[in-house]
Coordinates of C-alpha atoms in Angstrom, one line a residue:
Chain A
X288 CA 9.0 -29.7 -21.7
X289 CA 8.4 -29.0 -18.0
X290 CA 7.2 -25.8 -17.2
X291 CA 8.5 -25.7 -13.6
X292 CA 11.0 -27.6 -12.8
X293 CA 12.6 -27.7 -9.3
X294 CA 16.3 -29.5 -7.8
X295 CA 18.0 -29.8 -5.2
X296 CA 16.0 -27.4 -3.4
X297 CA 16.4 -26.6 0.7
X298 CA 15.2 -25.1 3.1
X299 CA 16.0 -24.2 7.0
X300 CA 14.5 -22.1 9.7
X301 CA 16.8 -21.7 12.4
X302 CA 18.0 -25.6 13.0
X303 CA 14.9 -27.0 11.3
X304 CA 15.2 -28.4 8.0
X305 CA 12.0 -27.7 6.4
X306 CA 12.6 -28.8 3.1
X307 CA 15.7 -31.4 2.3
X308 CA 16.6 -31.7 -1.8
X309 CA 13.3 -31.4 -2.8
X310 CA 12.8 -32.4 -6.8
X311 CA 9.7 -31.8 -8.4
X312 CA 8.4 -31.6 -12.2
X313 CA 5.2 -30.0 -13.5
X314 CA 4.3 -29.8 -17.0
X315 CA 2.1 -27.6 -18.8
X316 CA -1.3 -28.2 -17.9
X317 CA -0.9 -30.7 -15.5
X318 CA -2.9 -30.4 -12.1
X319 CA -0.9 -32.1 -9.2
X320 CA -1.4 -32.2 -5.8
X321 CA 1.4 -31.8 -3.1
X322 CA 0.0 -33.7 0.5
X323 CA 1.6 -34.6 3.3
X324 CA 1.1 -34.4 7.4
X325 CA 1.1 -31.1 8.7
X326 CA 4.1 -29.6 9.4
X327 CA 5.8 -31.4 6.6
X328 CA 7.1 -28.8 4.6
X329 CA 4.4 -28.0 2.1
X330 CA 3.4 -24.3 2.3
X331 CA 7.3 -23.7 2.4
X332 CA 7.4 -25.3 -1.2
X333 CA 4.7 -22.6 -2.1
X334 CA 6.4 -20.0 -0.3
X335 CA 9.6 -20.5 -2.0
X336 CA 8.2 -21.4 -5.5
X337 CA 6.3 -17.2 -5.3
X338 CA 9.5 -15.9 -3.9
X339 CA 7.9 -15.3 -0.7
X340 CA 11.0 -17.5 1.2
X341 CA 14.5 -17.4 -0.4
X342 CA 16.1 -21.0 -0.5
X343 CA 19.4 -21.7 0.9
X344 CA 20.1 -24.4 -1.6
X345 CA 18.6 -25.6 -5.1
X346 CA 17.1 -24.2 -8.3
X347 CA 13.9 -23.3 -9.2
X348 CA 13.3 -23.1 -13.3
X349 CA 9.7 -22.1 -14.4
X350 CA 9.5 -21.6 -18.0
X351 CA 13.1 -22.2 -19.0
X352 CA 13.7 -19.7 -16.9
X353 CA 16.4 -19.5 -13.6
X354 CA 13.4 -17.4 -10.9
X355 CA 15.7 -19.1 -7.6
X356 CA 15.6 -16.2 -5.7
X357 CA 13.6 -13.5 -7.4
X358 CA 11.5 -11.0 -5.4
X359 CA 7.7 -12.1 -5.3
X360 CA 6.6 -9.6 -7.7
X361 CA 8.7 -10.4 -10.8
X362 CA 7.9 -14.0 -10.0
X363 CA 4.0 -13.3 -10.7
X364 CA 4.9 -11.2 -13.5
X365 CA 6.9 -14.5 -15.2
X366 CA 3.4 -15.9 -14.4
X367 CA 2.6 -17.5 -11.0
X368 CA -0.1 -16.8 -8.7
X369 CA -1.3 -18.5 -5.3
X370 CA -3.9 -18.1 -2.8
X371 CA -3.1 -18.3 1.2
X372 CA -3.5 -21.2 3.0
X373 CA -4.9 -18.1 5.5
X374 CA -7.1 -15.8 3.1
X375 CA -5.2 -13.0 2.4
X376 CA -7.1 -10.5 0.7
X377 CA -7.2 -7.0 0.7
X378 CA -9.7 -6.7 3.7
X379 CA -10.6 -3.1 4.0
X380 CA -10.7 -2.7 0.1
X381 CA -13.9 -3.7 -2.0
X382 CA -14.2 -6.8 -4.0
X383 CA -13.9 -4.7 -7.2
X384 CA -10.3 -3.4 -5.6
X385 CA -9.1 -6.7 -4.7
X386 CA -9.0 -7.5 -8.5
X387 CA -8.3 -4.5 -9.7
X388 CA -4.8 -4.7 -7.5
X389 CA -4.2 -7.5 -9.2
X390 CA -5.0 -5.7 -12.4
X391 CA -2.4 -2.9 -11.7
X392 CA 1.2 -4.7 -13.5
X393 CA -0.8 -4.1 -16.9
X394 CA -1.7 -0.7 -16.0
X395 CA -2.2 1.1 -18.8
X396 CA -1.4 4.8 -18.1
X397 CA 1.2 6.7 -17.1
X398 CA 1.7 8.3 -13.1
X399 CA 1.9 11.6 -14.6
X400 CA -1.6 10.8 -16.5
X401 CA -2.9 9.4 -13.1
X402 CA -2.6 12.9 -11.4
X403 CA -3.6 15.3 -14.1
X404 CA -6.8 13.0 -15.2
X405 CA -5.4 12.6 -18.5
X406 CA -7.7 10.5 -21.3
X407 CA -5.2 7.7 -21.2
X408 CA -6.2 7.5 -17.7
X409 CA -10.0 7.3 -18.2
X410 CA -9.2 5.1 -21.1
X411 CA -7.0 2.7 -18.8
X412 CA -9.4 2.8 -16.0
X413 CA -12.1 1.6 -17.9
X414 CA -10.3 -1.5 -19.2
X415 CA -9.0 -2.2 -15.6
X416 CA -12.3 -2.0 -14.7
X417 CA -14.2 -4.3 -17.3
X418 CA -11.6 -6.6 -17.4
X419 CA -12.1 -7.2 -13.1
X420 CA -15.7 -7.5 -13.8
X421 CA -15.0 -10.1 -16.3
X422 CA -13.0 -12.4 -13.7
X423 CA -16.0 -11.5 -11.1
X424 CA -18.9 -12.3 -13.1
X425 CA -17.0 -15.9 -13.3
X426 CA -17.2 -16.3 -9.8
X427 CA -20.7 -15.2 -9.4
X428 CA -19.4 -12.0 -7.7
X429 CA -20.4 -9.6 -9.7
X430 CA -23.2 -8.6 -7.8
X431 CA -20.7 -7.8 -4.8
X432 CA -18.3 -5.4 -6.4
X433 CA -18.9 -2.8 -4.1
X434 CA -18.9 -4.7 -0.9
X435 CA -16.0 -4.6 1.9
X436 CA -13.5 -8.6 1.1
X437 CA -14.0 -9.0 5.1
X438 CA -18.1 -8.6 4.8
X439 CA -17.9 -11.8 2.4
X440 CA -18.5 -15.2 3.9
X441 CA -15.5 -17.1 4.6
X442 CA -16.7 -19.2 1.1
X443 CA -17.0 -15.8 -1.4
X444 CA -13.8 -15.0 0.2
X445 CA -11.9 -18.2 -0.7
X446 CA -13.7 -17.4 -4.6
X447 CA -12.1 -14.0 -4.6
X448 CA -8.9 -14.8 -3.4
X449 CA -9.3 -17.4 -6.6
X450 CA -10.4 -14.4 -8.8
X451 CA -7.9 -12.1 -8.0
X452 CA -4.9 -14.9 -8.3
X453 CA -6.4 -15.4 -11.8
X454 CA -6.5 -11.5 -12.6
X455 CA -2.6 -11.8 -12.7
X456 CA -3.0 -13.7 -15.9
X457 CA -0.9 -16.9 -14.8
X458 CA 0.1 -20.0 -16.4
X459 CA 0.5 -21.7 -13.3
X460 CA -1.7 -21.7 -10.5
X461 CA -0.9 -22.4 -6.8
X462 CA -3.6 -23.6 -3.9
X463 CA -2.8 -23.9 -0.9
X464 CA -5.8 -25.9 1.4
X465 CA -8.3 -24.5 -1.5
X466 CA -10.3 -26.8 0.8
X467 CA -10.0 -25.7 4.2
X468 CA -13.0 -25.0 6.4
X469 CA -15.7 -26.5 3.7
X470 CA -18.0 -28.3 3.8
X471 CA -18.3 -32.1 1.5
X472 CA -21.0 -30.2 -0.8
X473 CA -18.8 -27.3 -1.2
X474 CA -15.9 -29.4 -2.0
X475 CA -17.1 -31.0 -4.6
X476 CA -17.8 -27.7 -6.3
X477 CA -15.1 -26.8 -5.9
X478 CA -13.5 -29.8 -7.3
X479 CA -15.7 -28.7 -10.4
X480 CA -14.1 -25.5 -10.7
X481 CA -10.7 -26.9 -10.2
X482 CA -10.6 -28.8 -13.2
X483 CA -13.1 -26.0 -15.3
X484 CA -9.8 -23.4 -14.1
X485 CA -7.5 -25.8 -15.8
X486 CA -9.3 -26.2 -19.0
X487 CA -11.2 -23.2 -19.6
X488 CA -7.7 -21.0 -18.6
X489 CA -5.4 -23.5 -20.1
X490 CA -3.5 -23.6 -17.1
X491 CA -1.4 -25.8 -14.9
X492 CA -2.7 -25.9 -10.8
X493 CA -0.4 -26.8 -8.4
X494 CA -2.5 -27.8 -5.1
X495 CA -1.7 -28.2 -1.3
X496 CA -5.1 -29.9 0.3
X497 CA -5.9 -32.2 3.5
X498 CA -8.5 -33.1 1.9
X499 CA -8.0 -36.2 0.3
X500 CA -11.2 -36.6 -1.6
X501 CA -10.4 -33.9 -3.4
X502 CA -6.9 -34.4 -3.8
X503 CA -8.0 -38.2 -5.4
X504 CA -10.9 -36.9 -6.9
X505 CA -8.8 -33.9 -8.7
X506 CA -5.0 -34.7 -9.3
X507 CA -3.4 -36.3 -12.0
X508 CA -0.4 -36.6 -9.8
X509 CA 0.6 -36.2 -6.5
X510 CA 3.5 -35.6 -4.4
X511 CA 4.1 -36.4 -0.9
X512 CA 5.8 -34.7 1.7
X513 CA 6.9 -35.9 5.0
X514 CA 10.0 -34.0 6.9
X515 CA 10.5 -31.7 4.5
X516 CA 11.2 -35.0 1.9
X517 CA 9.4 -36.4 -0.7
X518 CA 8.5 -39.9 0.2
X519 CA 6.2 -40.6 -2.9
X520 CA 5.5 -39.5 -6.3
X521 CA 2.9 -40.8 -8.6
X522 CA -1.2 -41.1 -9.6
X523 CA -3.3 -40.9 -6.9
X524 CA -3.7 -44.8 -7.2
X525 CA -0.2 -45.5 -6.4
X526 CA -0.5 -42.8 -3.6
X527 CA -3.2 -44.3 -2.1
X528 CA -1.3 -48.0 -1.9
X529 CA 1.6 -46.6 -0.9
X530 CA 3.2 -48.1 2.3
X531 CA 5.0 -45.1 3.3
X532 CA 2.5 -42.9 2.2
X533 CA 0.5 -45.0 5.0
X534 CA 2.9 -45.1 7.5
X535 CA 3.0 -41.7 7.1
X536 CA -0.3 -40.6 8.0
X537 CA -1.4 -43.5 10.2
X538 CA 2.1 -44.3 11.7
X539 CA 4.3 -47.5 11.2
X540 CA 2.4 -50.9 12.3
X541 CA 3.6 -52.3 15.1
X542 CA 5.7 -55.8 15.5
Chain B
X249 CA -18.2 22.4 -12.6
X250 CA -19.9 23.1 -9.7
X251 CA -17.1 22.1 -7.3
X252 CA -14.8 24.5 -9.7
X253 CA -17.3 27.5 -9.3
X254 CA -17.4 26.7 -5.6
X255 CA -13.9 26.8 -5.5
X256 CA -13.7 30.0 -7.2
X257 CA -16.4 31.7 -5.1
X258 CA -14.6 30.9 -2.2
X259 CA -11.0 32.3 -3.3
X260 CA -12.7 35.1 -4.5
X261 CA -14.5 36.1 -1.4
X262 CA -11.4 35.3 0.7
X263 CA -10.0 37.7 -1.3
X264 CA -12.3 40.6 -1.4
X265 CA -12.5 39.9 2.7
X266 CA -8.3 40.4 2.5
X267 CA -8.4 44.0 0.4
X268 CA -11.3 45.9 2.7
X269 CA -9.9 44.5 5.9
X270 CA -12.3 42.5 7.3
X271 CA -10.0 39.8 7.9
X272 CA -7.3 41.2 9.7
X273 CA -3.8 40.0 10.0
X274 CA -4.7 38.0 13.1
X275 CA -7.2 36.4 11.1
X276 CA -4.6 35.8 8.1
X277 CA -1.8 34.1 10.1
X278 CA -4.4 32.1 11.1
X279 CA -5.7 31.2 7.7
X280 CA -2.0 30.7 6.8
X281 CA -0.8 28.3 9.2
X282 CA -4.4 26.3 8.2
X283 CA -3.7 26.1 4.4
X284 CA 0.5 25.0 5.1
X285 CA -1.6 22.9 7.5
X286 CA -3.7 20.7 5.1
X287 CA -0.8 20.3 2.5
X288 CA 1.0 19.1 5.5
X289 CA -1.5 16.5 6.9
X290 CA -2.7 15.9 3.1
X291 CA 0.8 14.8 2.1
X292 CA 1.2 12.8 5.7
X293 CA -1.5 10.9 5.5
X294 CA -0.5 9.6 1.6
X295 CA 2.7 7.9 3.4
X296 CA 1.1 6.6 6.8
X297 CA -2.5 6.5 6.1
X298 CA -2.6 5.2 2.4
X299 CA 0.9 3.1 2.2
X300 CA 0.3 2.7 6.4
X301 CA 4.3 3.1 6.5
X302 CA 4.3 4.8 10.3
X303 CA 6.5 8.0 9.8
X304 CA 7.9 10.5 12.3
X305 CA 10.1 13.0 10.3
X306 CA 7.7 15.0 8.0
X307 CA 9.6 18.3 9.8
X308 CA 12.4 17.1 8.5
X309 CA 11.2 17.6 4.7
X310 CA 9.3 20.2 5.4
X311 CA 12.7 21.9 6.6
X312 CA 14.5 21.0 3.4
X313 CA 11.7 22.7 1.3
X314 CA 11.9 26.0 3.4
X315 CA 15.5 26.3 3.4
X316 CA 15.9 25.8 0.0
X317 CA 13.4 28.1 -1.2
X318 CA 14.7 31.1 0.8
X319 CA 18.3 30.1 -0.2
X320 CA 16.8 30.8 -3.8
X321 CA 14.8 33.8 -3.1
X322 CA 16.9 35.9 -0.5
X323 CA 20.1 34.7 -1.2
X324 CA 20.2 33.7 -5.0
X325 CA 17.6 36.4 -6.2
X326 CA 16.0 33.8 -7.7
X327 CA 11.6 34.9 -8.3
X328 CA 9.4 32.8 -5.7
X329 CA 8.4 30.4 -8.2
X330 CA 12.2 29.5 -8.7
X331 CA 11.9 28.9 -4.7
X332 CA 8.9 27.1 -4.8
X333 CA 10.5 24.6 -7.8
X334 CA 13.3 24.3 -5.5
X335 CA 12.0 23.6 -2.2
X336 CA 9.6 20.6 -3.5
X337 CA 12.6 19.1 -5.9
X338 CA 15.4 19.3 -2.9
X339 CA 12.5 17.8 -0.4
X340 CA 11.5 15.0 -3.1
X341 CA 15.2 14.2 -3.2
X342 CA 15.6 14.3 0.2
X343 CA 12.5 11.8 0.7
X344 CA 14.7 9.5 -1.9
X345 CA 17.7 9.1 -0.1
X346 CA 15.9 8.2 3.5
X347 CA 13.3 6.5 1.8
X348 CA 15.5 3.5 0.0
X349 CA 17.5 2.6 2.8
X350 CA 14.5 3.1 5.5
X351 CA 11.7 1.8 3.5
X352 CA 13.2 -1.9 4.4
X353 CA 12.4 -1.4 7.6
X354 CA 9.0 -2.2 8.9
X355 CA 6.5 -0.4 11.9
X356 CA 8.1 0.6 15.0
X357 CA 11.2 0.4 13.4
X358 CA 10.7 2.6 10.4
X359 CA 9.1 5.2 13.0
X360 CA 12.3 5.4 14.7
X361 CA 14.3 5.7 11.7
X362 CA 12.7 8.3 10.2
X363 CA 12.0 10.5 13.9
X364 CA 16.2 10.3 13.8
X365 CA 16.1 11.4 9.5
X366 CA 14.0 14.0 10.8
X367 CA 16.7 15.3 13.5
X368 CA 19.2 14.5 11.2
X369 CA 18.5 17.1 8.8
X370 CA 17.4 19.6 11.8
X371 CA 21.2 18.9 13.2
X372 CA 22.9 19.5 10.1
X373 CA 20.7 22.9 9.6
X374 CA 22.0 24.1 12.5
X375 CA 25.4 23.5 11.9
X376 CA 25.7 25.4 8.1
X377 CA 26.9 28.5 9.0
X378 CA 25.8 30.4 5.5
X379 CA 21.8 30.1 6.4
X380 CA 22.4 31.3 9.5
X381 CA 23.6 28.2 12.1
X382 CA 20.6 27.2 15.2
X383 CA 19.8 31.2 14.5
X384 CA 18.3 30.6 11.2
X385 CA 17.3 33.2 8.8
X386 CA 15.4 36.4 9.3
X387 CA 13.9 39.0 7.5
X388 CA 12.2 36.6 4.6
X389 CA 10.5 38.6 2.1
X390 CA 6.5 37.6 2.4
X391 CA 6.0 36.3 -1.2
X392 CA 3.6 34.0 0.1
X393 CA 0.4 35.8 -0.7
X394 CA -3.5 34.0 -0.6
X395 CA -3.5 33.1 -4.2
X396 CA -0.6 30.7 -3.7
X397 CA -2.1 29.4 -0.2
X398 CA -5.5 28.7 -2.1
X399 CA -4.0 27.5 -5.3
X400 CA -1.1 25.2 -3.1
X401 CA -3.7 23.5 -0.9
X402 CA -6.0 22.9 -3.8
X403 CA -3.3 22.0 -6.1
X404 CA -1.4 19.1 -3.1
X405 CA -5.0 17.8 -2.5
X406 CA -5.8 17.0 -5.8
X407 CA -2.7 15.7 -7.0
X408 CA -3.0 13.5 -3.9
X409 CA -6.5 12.6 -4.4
X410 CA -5.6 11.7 -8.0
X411 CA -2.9 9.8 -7.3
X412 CA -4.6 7.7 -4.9
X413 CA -7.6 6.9 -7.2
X414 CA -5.6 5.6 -9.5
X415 CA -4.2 2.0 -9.9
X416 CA -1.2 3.9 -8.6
X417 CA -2.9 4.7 -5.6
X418 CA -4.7 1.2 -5.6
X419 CA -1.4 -0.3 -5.0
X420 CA 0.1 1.9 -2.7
X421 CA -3.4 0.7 -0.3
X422 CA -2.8 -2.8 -1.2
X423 CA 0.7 -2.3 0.9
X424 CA -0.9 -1.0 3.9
X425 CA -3.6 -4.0 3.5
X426 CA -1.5 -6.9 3.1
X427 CA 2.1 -6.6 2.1
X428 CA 2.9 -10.3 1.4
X429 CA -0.5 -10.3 -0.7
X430 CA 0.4 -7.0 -2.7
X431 CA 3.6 -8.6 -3.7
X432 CA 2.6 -11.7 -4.9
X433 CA 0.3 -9.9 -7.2
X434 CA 2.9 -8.5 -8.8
X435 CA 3.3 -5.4 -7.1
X436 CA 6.9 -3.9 -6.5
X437 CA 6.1 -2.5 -2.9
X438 CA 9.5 -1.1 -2.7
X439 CA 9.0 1.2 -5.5
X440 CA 5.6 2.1 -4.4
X441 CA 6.7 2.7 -0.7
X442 CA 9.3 5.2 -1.8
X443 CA 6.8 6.6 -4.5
X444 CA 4.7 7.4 -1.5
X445 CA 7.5 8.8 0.2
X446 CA 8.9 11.2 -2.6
X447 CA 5.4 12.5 -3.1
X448 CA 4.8 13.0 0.9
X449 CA 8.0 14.6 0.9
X450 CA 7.6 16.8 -2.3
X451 CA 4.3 18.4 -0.8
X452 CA 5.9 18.6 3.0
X453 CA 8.7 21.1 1.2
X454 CA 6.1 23.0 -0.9
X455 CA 4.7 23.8 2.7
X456 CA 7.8 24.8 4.3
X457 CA 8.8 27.2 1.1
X458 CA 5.3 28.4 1.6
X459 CA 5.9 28.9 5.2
X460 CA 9.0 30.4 5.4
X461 CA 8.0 33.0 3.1
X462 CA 5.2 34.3 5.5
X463 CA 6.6 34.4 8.6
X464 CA 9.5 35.9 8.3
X465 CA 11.7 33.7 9.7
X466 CA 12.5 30.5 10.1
X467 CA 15.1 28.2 12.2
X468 CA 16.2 24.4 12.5
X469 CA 14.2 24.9 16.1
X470 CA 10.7 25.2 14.0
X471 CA 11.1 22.2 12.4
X472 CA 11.9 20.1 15.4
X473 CA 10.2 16.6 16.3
X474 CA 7.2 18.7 17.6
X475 CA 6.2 19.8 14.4
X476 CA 6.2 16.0 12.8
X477 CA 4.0 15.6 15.7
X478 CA 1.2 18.1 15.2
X479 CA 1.4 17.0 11.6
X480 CA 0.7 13.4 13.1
X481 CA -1.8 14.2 15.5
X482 CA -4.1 15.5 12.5
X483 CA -3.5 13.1 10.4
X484 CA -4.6 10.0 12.9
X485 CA -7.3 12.5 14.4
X486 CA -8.8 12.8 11.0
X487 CA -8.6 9.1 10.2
X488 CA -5.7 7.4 8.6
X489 CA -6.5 7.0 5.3
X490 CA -8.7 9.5 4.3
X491 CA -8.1 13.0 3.2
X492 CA -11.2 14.7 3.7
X493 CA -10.4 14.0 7.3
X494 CA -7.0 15.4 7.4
X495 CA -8.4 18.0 5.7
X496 CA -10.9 18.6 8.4
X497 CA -8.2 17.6 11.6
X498 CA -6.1 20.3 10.1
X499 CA -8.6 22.7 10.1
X500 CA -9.7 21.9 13.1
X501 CA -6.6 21.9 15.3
X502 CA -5.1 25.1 13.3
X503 CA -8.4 26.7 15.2
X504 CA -8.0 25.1 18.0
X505 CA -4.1 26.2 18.5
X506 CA -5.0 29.6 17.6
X507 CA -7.9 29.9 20.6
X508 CA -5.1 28.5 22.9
X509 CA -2.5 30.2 21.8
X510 CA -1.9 33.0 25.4
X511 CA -1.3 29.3 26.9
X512 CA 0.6 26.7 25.1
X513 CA 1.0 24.5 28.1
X514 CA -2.3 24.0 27.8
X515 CA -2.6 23.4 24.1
X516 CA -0.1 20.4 24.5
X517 CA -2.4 18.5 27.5
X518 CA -5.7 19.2 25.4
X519 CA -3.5 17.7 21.9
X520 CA -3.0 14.2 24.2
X521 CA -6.0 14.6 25.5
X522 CA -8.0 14.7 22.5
X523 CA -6.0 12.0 21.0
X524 CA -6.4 9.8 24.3
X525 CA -10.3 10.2 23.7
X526 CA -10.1 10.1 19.9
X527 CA -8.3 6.8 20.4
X528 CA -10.7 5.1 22.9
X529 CA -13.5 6.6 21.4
X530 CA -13.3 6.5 17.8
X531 CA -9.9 4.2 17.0
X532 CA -10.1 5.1 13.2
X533 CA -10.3 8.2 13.3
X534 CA -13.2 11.4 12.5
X535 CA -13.6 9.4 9.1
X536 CA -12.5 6.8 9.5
X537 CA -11.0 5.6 5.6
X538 CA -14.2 7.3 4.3
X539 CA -14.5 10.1 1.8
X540 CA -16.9 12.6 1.0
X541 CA -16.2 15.0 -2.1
X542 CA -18.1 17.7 -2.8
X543 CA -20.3 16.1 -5.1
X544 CA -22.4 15.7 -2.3
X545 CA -23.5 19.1 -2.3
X546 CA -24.0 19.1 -5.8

């Protein structure tokens, strides 16, 4: 069974068609990669699978589950999370906070214990607390708890952002250009961690990326966008031989 | 313990300065209108420094607590802690019903929104003719006596202070740092945002019941725009964000309008001025978001 399914789905801004019956299937565990030339459409796929964006048109089914048109925050309850294509974190907050928001929708305690320091609260707090450590000390962050998100290099701060979507506990995992602004070494890291995410969280990663190394290099399947359509679906082989995926990127060949 | 005995030395001194006169009524208005002050900018600076939701009608609340609590006390014959109960429940109501429909709205927007709230409820004082119409009400028993100043400001602070180390108060910040963020972690920032609101609002109407029952009198005038303003001007002069500083901004400018007070035309230049300079100067505030508690001393 599929455990997000999506039909029919579209999308407009104004005049612009962003997205145009766009189908997709992802089944558990599964790490696929969505690509296509900017402006194609694919951050709006993200942005309506989170509920950030409401579509005009389509279903969305994650779990067995109708979430078309759920606010954001029950959606990552059901179990998604994402990171920005533009690092979002909480900037004036410290990296312990950062996770420790993300921490909050299995908050222990009561309000009423919050304010009058009751031991359910120091009880709760406590777990909150070793339970962020636990997704810092896996990446290597530890160490930084106490420092301001916008004192991190721009690298740490693509890590947290990682840490704190994987605080909400997800079973499915959204990137968008995970990549962005790194460097070939880094990449490849990351790459690493990628696939150790899937396998070590028994997950499934859904992945916007330019970068097609790591797109080839990481994804078992891969979708791409052009126009806010999907003009290919398959392994990264087929991708790669693809004549519109080509035309595409490169343009049509003339004559 | 050591911040409790501090407390406690400090009440108790106050209070021995009260019974052989050496502060004199002068010297107690002022102290007054500086404790209504910090559970004013206190409960402020929860809704727009900590949920950074910008708004303009904490008279407005503040009016719904006095009113109610002398409606129990004078007119009802209800005991002052009947008032008290009264005047923070009717507020927190009141900061219900503006805060769903407004909360949707976003900066400049919201501002305006609640600045007209604020009027609203000034307008419709005026107009109920059984607490007294635009004269308002006079001859308000003082129930309002040091003990419930000291035990008020301490009591709104800490609740605050509590609330906001909490993950409650973790995810009421996250709005004010990135909305979109906070609710794709799972955060209901609608729920929080009124949350912030009813809690703002609550403390604003323990103020006014606290106010009303020192001076006297009050009217729908007192509660005007101007008021949400000096609240406003303490909150951003102290830092939005942190309490200490609101703490200290209120203390500060209840000093400040008390040296100025033979000429208020004065007082209202040297508020824009200081906020003029505060804002060139020092954008974020005296404290910035920073806290100190009085561990520090310890």
């Amino acid at each position: 069974m599929s455990l997000l399914e999506i039909k029919g789905l579209n999308k407009s801004f104004g005049g612009l068609s962003a997205l145009l019956e766009f189908d997709f299937r992802l089944a558990k565990n599964e790490l696929i990669g969505l690509i296509g030339p900017n402006g194609a459409g694919k951050t709006t796929v993200f942005n309506l699978i989170t509920g950030v964006y409401k579509p005009d048109k389509g279903k969305i089914i994650f779990a067995g589950e109708d979430i078309t048109g759920l606010p954001a925050y029950k959606i990552c309850r059901k179990g998604v999370a994402r990171t920005f294509q533009n690092i979002r974190l909480f900037n004036n907050l410290s990296v312990l906070d950062n996770v420790r928001i993300a921490l909050h929708k299995a908050v222990s305690y009561g309000l009423l214990a919050a304010v009058f320091r009751m031991p359910s609260y120091f009880a709760g707090e406590r777990l909150i607390e070793q339970e962020a450590l636990r997704y810092l000390e896996i990446f290597d962050l530890a160490d930084k708890k106490n420092e301001i998100a916008s004192n991190l290099p721009y690298g740490e701060q693509r890590r947290l952002e990682v840490a704190r979507a994987l605080a909400t506990r997800p079973t499915l995992l959204i990137l968008d250009e995970p990549a962005a602004g790194m460097n070939p070494y880094e990449t490849q890291e990351l790459m690493q961690l990628i696939r150790w995410i899937r396998d070590d969280f028994n997950i499934s990663i859904l992945l916007i990326e330019h970068d097609m190394s790591l797109v080839m290099g990481v994804c078992e399947r891969i979708y791409v966008l052009d126009y806010g359509q999907v003009i290919a679906e398959g392994g990264p082989e087929e991708i790669r031989n693809n004549k519109r995926v080509i035309e595409a990127y490169l343009g049509e060949e003339v004559g | 313990m050591l911040e409790l005995a501090a407390l406690t030395a400090f009440f108790m001194l106050v209070q021995y300065m009260i019974t052989v006169g050496i502060l004199n009524q002068y010297y107690q208005i002022n102290l007054t209108s500086m404790c209504i002050n910090i559970i004013l900018a206190v409960s402020l600076n929860l809704i727009n420094g900590f949920t950074g939701q910008l708004s303009l009608g904490h008279a407005g609340f503040m009016a719904v607590g006095a009113y109610s609590s002398v409606v129990m006390t004078q007119m009802l014959g209800q005991p002052f802690i009947i008032g008290i109960l009264a005047a923070c429940l009717s507020a927190a109501l009141a900061g219900f019903v503006i805060g769903v429909p407004t909360l949707r709205l976003r900066g400049d927007y919201l501002a305006i929104a609640t600045l007209g709230f604020g009027e609203i409820i000034r307008v419709v004082l005026q107009n109920i003719d059984y607490i007294g119409g635009p004269a308002g009400i006079v001859g308000i028993s003082k129930l309002t006596t040091w003990t419930w100043l000291f035990a008020g400001t301490v009591v709104s602070t800490l609740v605050i202070v509590n609330l906001i180390n909490s993950s409650y108060g973790r995810a009421i910040i996250s709005i004010r740092e990135d909305e979109i963020a906070s609710e794709v972690m799972g955060i209901n920032t609608t729920r929080y945002k009124v949350l912030a609101f009813v809690v703002g609002a609550l403390f604003a109407g323990f103020a006014g019941a606290l106010y009303a029952h020192y001076f006297y009198i009050i009217k729908p005038e007192t509660f005007s725009f101007l008021k949400s303003f000096d609240v406003l001007v303490m909150v951003v002069l102290g830092g939005l964000g942190s309490t200490t500083g609101a703490v200290i901004a209120a203390v500060f400018i209840t000093v400040l309008t008390a040296a100025l007070q033979t000429f208020p035309a004065v007082r209202m230049i040297l508020y824009a001025l200081i906020l003029i300079i505060v804002m060139i100067y020092r954008p974020q505030g005296l404290m910035g978001n920073r806290e100190f508690s009085l561990k520090i001393f310890g």
